[in-house]
PDB file of C-alpha atoms in Angstrom:
ATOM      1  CA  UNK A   4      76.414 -29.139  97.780  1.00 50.00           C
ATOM      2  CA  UNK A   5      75.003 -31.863  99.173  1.00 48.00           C
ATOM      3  CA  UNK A   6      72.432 -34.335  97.691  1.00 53.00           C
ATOM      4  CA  UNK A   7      69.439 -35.234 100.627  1.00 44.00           C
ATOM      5  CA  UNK A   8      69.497 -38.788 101.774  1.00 46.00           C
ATOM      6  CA  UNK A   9      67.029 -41.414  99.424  1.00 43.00           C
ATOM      7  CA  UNK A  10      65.730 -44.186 101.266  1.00 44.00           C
ATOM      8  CA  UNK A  11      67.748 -46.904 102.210  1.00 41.00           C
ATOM      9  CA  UNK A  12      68.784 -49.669  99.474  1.00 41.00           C
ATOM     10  CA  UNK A  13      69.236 -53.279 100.788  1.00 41.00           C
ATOM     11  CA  UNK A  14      71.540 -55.363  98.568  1.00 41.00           C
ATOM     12  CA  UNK A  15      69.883 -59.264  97.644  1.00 43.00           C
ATOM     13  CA  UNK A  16      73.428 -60.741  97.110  1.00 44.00           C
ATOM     14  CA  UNK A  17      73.715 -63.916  98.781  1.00 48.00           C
ATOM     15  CA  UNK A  18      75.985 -64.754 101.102  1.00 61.00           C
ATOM     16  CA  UNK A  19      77.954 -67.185  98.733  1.00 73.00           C
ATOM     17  CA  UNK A  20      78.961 -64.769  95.627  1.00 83.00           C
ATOM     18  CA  UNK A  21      81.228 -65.828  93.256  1.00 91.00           C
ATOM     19  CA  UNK A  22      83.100 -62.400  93.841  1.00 92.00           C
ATOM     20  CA  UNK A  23      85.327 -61.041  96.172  1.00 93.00           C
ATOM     21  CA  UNK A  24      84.693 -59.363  99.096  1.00 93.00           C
ATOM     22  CA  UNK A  25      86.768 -56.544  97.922  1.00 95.00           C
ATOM     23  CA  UNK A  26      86.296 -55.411  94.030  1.00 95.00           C
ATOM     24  CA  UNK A  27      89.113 -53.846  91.966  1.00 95.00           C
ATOM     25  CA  UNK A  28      87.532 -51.532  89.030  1.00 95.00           C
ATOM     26  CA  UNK A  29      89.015 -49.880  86.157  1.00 95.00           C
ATOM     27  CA  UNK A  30      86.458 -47.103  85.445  1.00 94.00           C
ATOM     28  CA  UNK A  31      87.894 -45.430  82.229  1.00 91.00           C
ATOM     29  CA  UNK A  32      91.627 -45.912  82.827  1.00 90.00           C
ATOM     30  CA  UNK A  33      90.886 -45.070  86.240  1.00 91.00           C
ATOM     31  CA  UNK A  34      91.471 -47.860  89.051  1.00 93.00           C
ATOM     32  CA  UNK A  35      88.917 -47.857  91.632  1.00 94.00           C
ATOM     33  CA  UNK A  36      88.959 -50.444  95.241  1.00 94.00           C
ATOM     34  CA  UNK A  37      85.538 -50.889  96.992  1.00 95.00           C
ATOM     35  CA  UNK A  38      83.889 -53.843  98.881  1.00 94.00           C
ATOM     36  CA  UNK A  39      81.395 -55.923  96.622  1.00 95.00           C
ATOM     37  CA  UNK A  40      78.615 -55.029  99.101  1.00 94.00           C
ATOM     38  CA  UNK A  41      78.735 -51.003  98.236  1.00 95.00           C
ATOM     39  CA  UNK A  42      78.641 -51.982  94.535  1.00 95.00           C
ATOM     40  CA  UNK A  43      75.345 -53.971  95.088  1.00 94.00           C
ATOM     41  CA  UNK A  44      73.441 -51.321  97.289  1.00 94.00           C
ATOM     42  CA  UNK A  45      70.843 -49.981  94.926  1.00 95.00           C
ATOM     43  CA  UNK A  46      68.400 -52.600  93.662  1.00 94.00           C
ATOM     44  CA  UNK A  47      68.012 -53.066  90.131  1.00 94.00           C
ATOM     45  CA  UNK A  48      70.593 -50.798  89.640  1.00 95.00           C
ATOM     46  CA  UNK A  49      73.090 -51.475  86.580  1.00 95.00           C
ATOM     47  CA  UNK A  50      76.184 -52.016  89.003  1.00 96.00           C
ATOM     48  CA  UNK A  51      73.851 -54.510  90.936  1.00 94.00           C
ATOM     49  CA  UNK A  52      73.404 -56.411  87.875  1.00 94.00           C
ATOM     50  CA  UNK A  53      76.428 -56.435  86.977  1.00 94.00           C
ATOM     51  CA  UNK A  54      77.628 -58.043  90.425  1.00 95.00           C
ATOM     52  CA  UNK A  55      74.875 -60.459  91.407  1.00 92.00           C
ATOM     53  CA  UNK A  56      73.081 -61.396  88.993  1.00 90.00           C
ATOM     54  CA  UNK A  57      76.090 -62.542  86.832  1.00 92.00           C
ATOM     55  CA  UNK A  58      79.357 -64.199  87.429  1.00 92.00           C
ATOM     56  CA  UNK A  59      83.462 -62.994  87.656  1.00 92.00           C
ATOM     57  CA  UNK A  60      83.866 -64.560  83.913  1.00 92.00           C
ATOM     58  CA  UNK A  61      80.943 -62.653  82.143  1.00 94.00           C
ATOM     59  CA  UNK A  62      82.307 -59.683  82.946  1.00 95.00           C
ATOM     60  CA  UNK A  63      85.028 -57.766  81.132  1.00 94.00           C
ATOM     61  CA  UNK A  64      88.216 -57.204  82.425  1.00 94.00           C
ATOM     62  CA  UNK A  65      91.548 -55.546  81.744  1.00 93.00           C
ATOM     63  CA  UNK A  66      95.214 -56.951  81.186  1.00 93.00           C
ATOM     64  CA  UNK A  67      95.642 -56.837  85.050  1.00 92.00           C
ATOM     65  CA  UNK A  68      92.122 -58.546  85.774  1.00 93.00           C
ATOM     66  CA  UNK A  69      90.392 -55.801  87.286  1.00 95.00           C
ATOM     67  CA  UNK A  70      86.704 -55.321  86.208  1.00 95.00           C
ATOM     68  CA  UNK A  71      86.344 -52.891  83.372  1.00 95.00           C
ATOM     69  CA  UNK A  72      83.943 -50.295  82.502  1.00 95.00           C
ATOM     70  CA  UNK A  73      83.815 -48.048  79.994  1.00 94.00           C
ATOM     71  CA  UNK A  74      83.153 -44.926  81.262  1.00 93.00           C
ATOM     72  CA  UNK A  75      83.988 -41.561  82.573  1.00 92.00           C
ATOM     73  CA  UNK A  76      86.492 -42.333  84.891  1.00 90.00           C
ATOM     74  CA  UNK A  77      86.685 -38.998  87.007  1.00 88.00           C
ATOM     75  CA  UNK A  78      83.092 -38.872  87.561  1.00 92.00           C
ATOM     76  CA  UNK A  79      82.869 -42.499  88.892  1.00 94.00           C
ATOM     77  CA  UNK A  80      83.942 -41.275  92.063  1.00 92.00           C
ATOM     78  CA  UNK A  81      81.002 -39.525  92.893  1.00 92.00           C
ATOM     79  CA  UNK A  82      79.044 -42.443  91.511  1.00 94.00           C
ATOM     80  CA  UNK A  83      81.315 -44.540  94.317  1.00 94.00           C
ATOM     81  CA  UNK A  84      80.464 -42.076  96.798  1.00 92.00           C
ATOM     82  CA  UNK A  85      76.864 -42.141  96.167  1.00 94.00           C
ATOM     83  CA  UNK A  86      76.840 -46.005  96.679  1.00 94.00           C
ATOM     84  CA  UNK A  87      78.458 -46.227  99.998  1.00 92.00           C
ATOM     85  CA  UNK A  88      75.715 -44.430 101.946  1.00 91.00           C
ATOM     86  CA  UNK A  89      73.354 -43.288  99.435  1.00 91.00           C
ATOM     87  CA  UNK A  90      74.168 -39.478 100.094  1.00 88.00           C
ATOM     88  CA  UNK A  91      76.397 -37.439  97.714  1.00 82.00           C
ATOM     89  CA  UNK A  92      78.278 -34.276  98.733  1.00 82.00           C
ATOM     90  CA  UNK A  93      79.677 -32.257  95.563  1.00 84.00           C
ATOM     91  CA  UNK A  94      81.858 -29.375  95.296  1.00 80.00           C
ATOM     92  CA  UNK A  95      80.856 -25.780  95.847  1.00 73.00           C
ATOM     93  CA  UNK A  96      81.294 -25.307  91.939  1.00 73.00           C
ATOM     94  CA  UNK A  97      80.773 -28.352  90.584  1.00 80.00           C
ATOM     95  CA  UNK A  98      80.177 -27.818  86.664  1.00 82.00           C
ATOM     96  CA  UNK A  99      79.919 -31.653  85.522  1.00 86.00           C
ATOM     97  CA  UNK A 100      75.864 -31.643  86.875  1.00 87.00           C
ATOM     98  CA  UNK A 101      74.528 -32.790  83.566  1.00 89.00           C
ATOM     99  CA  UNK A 102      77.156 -35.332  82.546  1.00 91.00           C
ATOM    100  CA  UNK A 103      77.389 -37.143  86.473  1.00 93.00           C
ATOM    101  CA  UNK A 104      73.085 -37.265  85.897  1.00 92.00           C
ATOM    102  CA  UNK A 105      73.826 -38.600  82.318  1.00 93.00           C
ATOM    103  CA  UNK A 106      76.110 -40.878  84.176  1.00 95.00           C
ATOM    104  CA  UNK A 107      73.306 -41.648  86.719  1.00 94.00           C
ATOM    105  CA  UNK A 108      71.142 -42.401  84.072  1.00 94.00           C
ATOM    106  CA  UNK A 109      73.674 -45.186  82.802  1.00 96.00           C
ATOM    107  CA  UNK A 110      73.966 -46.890  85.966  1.00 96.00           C
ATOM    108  CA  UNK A 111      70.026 -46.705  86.548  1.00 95.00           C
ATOM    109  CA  UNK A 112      70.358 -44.445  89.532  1.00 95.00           C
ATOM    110  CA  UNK A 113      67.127 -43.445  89.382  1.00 93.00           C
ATOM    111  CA  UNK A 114      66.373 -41.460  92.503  1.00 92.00           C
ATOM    112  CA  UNK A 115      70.115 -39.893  91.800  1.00 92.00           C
ATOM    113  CA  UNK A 116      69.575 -38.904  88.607  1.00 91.00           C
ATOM    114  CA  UNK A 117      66.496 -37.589  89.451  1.00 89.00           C
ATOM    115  CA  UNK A 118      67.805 -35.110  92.116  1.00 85.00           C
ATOM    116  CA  UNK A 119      70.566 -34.023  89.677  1.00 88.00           C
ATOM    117  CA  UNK A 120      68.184 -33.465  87.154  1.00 82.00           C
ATOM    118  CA  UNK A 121      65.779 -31.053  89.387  1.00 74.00           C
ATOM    119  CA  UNK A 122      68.024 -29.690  92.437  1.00 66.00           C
ATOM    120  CA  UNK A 123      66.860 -27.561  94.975  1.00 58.00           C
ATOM    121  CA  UNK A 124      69.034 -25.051  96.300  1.00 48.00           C
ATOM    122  CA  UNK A 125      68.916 -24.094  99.820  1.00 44.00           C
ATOM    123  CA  UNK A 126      70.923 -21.275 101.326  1.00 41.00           C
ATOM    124  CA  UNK A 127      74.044 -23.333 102.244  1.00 41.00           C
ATOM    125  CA  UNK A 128      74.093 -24.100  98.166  1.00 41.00           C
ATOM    126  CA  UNK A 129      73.346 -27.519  99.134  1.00 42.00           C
ATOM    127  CA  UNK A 130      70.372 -29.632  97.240  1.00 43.00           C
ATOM    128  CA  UNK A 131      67.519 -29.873  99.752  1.00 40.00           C
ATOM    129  CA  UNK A 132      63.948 -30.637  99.562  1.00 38.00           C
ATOM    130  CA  UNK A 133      61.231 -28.331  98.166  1.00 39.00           C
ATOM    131  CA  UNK A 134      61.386 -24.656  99.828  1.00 35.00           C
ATOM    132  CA  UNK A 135      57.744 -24.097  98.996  1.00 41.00           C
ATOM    133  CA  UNK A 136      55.450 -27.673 100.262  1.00 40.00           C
ATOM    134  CA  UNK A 137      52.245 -28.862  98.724  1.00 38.00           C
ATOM    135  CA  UNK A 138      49.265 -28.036 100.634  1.00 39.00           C
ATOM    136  CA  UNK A 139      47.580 -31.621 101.609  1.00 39.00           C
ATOM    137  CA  UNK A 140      44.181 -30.678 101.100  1.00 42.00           C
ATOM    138  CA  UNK A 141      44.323 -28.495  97.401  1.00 44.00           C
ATOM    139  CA  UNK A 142      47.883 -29.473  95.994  1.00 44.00           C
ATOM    140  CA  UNK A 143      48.584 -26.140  95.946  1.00 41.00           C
ATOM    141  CA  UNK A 144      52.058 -24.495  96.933  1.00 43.00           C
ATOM    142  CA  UNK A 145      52.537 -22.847 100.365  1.00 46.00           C
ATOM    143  CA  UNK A 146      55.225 -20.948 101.108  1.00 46.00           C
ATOM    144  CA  UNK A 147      56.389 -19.308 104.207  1.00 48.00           C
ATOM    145  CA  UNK A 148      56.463 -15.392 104.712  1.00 48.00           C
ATOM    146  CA  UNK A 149      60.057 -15.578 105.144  1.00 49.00           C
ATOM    147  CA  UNK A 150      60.029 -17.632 101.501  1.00 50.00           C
ATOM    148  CA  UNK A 151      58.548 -14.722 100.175  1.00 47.00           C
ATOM    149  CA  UNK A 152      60.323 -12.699 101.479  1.00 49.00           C
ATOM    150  CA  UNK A 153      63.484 -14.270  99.469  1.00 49.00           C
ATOM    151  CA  UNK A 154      61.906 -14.728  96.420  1.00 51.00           C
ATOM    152  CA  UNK A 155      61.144 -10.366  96.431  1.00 52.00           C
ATOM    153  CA  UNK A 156      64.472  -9.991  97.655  1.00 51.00           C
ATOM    154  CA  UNK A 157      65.729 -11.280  94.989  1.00 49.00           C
ATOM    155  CA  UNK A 158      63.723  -9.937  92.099  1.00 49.00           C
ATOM    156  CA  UNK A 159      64.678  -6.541  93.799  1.00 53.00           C
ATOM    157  CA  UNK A 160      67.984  -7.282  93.331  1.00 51.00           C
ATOM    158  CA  UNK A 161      67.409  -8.101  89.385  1.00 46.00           C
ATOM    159  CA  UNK A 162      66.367  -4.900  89.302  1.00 49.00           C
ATOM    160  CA  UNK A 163      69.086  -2.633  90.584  1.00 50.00           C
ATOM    161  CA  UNK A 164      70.878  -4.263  88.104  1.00 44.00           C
ATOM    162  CA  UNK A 165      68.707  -2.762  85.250  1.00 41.00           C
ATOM    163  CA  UNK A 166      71.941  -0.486  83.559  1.00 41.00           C
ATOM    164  CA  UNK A 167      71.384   3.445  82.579  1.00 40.00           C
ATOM    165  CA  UNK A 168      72.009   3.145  79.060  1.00 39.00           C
ATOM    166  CA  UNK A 169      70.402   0.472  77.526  1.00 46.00           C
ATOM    167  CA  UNK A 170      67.263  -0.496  80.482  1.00 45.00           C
ATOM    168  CA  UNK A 171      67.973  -4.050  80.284  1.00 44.00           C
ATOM    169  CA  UNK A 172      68.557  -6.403  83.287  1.00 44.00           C
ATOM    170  CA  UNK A 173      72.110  -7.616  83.369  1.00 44.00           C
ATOM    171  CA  UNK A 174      72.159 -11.564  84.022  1.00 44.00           C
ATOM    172  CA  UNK A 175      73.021 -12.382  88.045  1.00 42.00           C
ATOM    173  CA  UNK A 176      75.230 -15.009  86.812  1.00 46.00           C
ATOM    174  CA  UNK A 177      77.606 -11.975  84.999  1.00 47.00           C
ATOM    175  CA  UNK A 178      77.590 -10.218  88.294  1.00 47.00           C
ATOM    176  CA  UNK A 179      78.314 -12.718  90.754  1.00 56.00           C
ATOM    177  CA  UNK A 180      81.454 -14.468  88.572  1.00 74.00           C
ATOM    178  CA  UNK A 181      84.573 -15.074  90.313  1.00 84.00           C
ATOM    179  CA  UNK A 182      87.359 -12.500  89.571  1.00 90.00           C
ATOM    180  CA  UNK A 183      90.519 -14.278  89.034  1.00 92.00           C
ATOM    181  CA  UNK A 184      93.597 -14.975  86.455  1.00 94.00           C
ATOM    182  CA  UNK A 185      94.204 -17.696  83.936  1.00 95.00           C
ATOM    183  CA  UNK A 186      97.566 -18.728  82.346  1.00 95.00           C
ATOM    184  CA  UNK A 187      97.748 -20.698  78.944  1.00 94.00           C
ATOM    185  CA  UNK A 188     101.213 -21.937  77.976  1.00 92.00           C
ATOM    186  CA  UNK A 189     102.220 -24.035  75.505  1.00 89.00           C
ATOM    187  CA  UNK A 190     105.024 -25.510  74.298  1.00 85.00           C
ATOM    188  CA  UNK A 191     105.594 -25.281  69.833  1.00 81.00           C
ATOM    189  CA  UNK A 192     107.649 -25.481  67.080  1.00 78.00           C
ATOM    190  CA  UNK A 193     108.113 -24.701  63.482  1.00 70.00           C
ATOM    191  CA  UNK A 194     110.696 -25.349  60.593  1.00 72.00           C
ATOM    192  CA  UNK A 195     112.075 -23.195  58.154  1.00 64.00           C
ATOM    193  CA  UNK A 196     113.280 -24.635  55.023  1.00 58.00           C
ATOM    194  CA  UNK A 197     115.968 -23.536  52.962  1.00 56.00           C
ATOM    195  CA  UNK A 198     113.459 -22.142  50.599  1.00 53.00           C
ATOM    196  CA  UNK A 199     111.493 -20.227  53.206  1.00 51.00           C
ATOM    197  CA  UNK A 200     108.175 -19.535  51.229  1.00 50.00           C
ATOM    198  CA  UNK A 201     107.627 -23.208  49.690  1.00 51.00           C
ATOM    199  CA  UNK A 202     109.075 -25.321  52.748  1.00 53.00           C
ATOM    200  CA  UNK A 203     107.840 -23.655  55.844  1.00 55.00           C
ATOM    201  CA  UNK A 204     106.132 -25.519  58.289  1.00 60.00           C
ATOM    202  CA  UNK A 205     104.160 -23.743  60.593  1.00 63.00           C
ATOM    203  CA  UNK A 206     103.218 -23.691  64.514  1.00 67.00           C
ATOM    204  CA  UNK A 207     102.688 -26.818  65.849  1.00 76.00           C
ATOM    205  CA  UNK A 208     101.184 -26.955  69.158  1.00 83.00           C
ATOM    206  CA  UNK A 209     101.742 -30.186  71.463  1.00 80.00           C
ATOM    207  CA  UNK A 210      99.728 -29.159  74.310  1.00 88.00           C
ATOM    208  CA  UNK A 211      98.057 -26.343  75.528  1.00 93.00           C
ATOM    209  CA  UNK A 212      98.694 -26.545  79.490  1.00 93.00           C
ATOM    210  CA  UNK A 213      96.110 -24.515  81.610  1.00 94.00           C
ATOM    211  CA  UNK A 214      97.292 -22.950  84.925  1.00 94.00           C
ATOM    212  CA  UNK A 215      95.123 -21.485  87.862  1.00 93.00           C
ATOM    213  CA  UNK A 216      91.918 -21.900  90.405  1.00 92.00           C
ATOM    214  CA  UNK A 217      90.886 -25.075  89.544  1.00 90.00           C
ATOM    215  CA  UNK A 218      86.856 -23.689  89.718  1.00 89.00           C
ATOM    216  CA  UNK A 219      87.546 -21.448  87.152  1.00 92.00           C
ATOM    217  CA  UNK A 220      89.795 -23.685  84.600  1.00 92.00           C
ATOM    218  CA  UNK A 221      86.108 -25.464  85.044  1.00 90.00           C
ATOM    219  CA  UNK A 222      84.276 -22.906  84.254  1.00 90.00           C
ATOM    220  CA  UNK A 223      86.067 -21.850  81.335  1.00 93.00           C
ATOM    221  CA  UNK A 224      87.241 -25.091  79.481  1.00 92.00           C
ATOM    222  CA  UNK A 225      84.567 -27.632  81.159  1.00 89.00           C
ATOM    223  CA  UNK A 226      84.840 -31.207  79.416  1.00 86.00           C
ATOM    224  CA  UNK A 227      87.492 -30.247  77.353  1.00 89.00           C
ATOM    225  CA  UNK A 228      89.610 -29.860  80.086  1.00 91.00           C
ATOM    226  CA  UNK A 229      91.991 -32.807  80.802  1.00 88.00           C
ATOM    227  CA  UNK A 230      92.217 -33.370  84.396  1.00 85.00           C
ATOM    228  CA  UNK A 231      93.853 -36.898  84.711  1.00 82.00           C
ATOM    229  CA  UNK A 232      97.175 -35.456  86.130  1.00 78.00           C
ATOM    230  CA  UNK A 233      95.277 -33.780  88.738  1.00 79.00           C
ATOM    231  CA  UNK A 234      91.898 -35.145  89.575  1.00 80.00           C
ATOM    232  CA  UNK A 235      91.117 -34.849  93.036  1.00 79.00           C
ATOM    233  CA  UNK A 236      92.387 -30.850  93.287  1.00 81.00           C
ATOM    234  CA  UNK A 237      89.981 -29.092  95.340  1.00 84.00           C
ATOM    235  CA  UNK A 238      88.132 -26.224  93.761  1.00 83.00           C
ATOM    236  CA  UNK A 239      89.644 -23.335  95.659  1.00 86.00           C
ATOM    237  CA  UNK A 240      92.780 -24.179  95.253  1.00 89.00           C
ATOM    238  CA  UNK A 241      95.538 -23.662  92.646  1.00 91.00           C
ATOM    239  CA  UNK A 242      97.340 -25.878  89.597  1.00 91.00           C
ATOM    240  CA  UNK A 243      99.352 -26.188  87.202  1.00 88.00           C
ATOM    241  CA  UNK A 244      98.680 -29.809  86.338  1.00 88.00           C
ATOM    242  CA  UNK A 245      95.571 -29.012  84.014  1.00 92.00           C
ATOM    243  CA  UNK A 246      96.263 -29.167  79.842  1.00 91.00           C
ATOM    244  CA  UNK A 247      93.593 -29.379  77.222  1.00 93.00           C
ATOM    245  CA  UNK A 248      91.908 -32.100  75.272  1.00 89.00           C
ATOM    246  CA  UNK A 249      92.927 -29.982  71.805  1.00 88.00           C
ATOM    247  CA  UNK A 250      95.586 -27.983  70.430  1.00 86.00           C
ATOM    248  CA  UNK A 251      94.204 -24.647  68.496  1.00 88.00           C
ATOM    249  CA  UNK A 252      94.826 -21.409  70.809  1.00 89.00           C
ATOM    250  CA  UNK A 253      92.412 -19.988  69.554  1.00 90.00           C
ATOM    251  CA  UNK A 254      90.325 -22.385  70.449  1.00 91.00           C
ATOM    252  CA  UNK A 255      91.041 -21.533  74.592  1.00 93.00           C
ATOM    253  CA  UNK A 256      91.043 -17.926  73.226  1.00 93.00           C
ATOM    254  CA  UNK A 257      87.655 -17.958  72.090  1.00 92.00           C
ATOM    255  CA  UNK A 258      86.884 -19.956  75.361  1.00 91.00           C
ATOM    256  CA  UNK A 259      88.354 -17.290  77.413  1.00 94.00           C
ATOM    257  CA  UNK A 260      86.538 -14.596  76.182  1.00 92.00           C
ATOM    258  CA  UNK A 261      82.909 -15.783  76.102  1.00 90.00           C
ATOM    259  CA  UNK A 262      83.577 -15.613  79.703  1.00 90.00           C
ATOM    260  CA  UNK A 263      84.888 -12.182  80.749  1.00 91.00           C
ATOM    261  CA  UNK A 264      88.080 -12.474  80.701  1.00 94.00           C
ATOM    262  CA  UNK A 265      90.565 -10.576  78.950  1.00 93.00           C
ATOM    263  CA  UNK A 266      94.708 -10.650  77.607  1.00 93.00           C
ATOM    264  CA  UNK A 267      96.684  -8.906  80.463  1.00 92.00           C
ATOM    265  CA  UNK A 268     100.628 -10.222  79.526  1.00 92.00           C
ATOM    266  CA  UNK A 269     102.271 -12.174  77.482  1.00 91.00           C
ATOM    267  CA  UNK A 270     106.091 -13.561  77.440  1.00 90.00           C
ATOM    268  CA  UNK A 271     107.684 -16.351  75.451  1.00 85.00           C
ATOM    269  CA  UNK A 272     111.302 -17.899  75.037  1.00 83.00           C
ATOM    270  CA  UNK A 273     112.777 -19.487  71.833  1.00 74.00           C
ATOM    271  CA  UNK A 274     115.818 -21.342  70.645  1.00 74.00           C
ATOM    272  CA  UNK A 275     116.493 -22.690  67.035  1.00 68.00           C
ATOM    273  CA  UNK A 276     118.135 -26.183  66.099  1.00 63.00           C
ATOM    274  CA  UNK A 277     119.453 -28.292  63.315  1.00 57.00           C
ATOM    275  CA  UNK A 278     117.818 -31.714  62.238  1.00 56.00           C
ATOM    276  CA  UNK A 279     121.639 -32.612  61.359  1.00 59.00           C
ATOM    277  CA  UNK A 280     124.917 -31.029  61.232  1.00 64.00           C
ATOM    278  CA  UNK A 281     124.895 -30.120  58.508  1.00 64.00           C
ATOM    279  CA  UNK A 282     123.983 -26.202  58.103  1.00 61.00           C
ATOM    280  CA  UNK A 283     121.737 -26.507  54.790  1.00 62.00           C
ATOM    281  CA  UNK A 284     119.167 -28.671  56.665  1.00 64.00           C
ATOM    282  CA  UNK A 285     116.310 -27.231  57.687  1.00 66.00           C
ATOM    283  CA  UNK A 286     116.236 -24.918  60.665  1.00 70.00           C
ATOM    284  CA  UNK A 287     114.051 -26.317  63.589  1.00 75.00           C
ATOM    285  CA  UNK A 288     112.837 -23.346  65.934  1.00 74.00           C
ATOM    286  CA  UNK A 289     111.094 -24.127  69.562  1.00 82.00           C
ATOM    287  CA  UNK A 290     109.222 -22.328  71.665  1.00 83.00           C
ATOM    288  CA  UNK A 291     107.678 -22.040  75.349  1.00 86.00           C
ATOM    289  CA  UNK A 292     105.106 -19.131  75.437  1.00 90.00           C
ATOM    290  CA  UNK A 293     102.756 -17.794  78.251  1.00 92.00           C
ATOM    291  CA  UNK A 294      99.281 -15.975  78.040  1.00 93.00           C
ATOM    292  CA  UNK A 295      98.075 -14.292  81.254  1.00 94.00           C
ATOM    293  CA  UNK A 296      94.268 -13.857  81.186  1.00 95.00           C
ATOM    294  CA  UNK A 297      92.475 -11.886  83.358  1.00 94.00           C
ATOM    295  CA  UNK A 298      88.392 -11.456  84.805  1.00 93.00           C
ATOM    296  CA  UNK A 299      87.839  -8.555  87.696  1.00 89.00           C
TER     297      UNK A 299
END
């Protein structure tokens, strides 16, 4: 998806600023290089501010001197890649929409956060101006026959989907999900004591790691996925770098199933230990299991 072209910003920075030429960032724990001049390219923006209307030494920085800023680190890139020419391209699935125009909003990208905010969708899924243009002399909308023809396409199509039993019109969005398969390990562990119903300790979970198409571990688990090992995976393709930002199951379960999908295997290996040598300590067990979830 691709956002259309605003008009052109022209940086005021003068040609003596107290900063560098090139700009080191740490955006949320993540360390970003651009040139000062793509940081100042939207007027009155917050970044523009920031870099020339103050100095180097009211800014914040971190141990290593970079610039710091407090926020989302993995959706600063597309905030970076808006700045640099002012047009954003965004994955094919790309479920972050609201957050990056909550981001936009932070950084005073108006005319960014106003095309997030109210995209329009042409056929290449890409966010284009309005299909149907206002009429100069009334204000009133005028669409094409061949717009028209879309729009009763479509609400032809709603229509087929009405089912037999119940007569009511099954959502698009259920129909045109993306088949696929999910796998939830995680690695746990529990103690029996030596008097097993007083000392027990049950499951603990350290992380819940979350293997698969990276669009749909998106879909699914959205901002509570953790994608810091992994950030830049494209959306088609596959890893096994993704965990979770908590550690109930049933949590992902839950998750899971709002969604479609569905249990399909399940395999797990343990081994039990001692704290000590000695035989009447407690009895550590671990654990590596595997859920295999599946949407046709």
């Amino acid at each position: 998806m691709a956002l259309a072209d605003p008009e052109s910003g022209i940086s005021n920075c003068n040609e003596f600023s107290p900063f560098p030429e090139i700009v080191e960032l740490n955006v949320g724990g993540q360390v970003y290089v651009t040139r000062h001049t793509t940081l100042v390219a939207v007027p009155d923006s917050l970044l523009w501010t920031m870099f020339s209307k103050k100095t180097p030494k009211e800014l914040a920085r971190d141990n290593k001197g970079r610039f710091f800023l407090d926020r989302d680190g993995f959706l600063f890139r597309y905030i970076l890649d808006y700045l640099r020419d002012l047009n954003l391209v965004l994955p094919d699935y790309f479920p972050e929409r609201s957050r990056l125009q909550r981001e936009a909003d932070f950084f005073l990208l108006r005319e960014l956060s106003k095309r997030l905010l109210h995209p329009k969708m042409s056929k290449d899924d890409s966010i284009s101006e309005e299909i149907c243009h206002s009429d100069t002399d009334d204000g009133a909308p005028q669409c094409s026959a061949m717009d028209t023809l879309r729009m009763d396409t479509l609400r032809m199509d709603t229509l087929r989907t009405v089912s037999a039993v119940g007569g009511s019109p099954r959502s698009p969005s259920l129909d045109s999900r993306k088949a696929g398969y999910i796998t939830i390990g995680y690695r746990g562990s529990y103690t029996i004591g030596r008097d097993i119903q007083t000392d027990a300790k049950f499951r603990r979970v350290a992380r819940i790691t979350v293997c698969g198409k990276t669009s749909l571990a998106k879909e699914v688990f959205g901002d509570t996925l953790n994608e810091s090992r992994d950030p830049d995976r494209p959306p088609e393709r596959y890893t096994s770098r993704y965990y979770l930002k908590f550690n109930f199951l049933e949590q992902a379960f839950d998750k899971l199933t709002e969604v479609g999908f569905h249990m399909v295997a399940c395999s797990s290996t343990g081994t039990c230990a001692y704290t000590s040598n000695d035989p009447n300590e407690d009895k550590i067990w671990t654990s590596y299991t595997e859920y295999v979830f599946c949407r046709e």
